[in-house]
Amino acid sequence: MSDKVANLNELLNAFNFEGKLANINRINDGHINDTYVFDFTDNKKNHKKYLVQELNVNVFRKPVDLMNNIIGVTHHLKEKVTECGGDPERECLYLYPAKDGKTYFVDTEGRFWRCFNYVYNAHSVQNAQTPEIFAEAARAFGKFQHYLSDYPIDSLVETIPNFHNTSSRLADFKQAVNDNKSYRADYCRKEIDFILARENDCGVLVKMIEEGKLPLRVTHNDTKLNNVMFDDETNKAICIVDLDTVMPGLSLYDFGDSIRFGASTAAEDETDLDKVHFDIDYFRAYADGFISTAGKSLTRNEILYLPFSSKLMTLECGMRFLGDYINGDVYFKTDYAEHNLIRARTQLKLVGEMEEAMPEMEKIISEICEKYGVDL
Ligand code: GN1
Ligand code: MG
């Protein structure tokens, strides 16, 4: 991973940046794309910032379709925010077109770039610090889902097919173990067995979709806490970012993935497993925020499976990290050799604790539904 922006001059010529480039800051949050803040100044020393991102086209195989998804979704969100009296400059992402009018630029090495607005006076966080901040993220994701509830779902391309199809994730995982390309499978037998022992969980939601028991919705699909921008002053969640995986999905995926990341007492790559715990107070806070904003539009099954989805999304992510470790780190960015294994271990530790906490989680969900008058 390098801090230098490849083909910088080409990039500077490709978009209509205003002013003179003063600084570039790399943002190290994501595991997939490379993201930079370009800071420009004009003659009067006014600053204008842009969020410039190289899309990982090994992961996102249909980048132009993906950009079309993002154009549609960002326009829709802008209308909704405006209708609700919000400030679209800060509450929505939008794309700056390249000089040729396209919303992206492919450089001479085939790198795929796009440029978003920079959300000023806002920040993201890696952990919530307080349950109230986590509840705030939940309300933002609930609102996001609500805003997109009338978006034409069939117009969206699946940017990564079967992204949260846990059955197909399990099949990929088994393939990785079987191929053992990196000869690492022997270093993680315990973790492999832990996952395989939960094989039956993997098909539960997929089967419910097939049987028409859960509705497909327009969902975010990558609801990590660090994909929420908080206002610097008020700490209110103002904008949801990372829209590459907005596509048809389950509301349960969005809920579960948020819990996976945000209801852990430690970082996703904490090496000391004694520090990694599932925090039920954060679960309660997030569930409260989510049900308060999205609850009345959810079906009974979508609510009943909230606890299970938390465990399933955590298991799925653990499986993906471990599979990538065994494949030789070909998908997620890693900083050191065991990084994916360490990440997998935190996820599996959380899965174990979530299993123990399942009855308590279910009780919490029914209490919250009662609080907000959501019928079960
Ligand atoms: C990736 O790019 P980032 O860090 O927001 C991944 C998610 C995983 C997450 C795990 C496109 O998200 O699915 O849950 O890492 N995104 C993609 O931290 O695979
Ligand atoms: Mg992200």
GROMACS .gro file of C-alpha atoms in nm, residues 77-92 143 147 238:
model
   19
   77LEU     CA    1  -3.116   1.071  -0.197
   78LYS     CA    2  -3.062   1.435  -0.287
   79GLU     CA    3  -3.432   1.473  -0.370
   80LYS     CA    4  -3.535   1.308  -0.046
   81VAL     CA    5  -3.300   1.514   0.170
   82THR     CA    6  -3.416   1.834   0.000
   83GLU     CA    7  -3.783   1.737   0.042
   84CYS     CA    8  -3.721   1.682   0.412
   85GLY     CA    9  -3.560   2.024   0.449
   86GLY     CA   10  -3.203   1.889   0.484
   87ASP     CA   11  -2.883   2.024   0.333
   88PRO     CA   12  -2.786   1.805   0.034
   89GLU     CA   13  -2.434   1.955   0.026
   90ARG     CA   14  -2.357   1.787   0.357
   91GLU     CA   15  -2.610   1.510   0.379
   92CYS     CA   16  -2.556   1.347   0.040
  143LYS     CA   17  -3.340   0.679   0.743
  147TYR     CA   18  -3.533   0.718   0.172
  238ILE     CA   19  -2.536   1.342   0.872
   0.00000   0.00000   0.00000
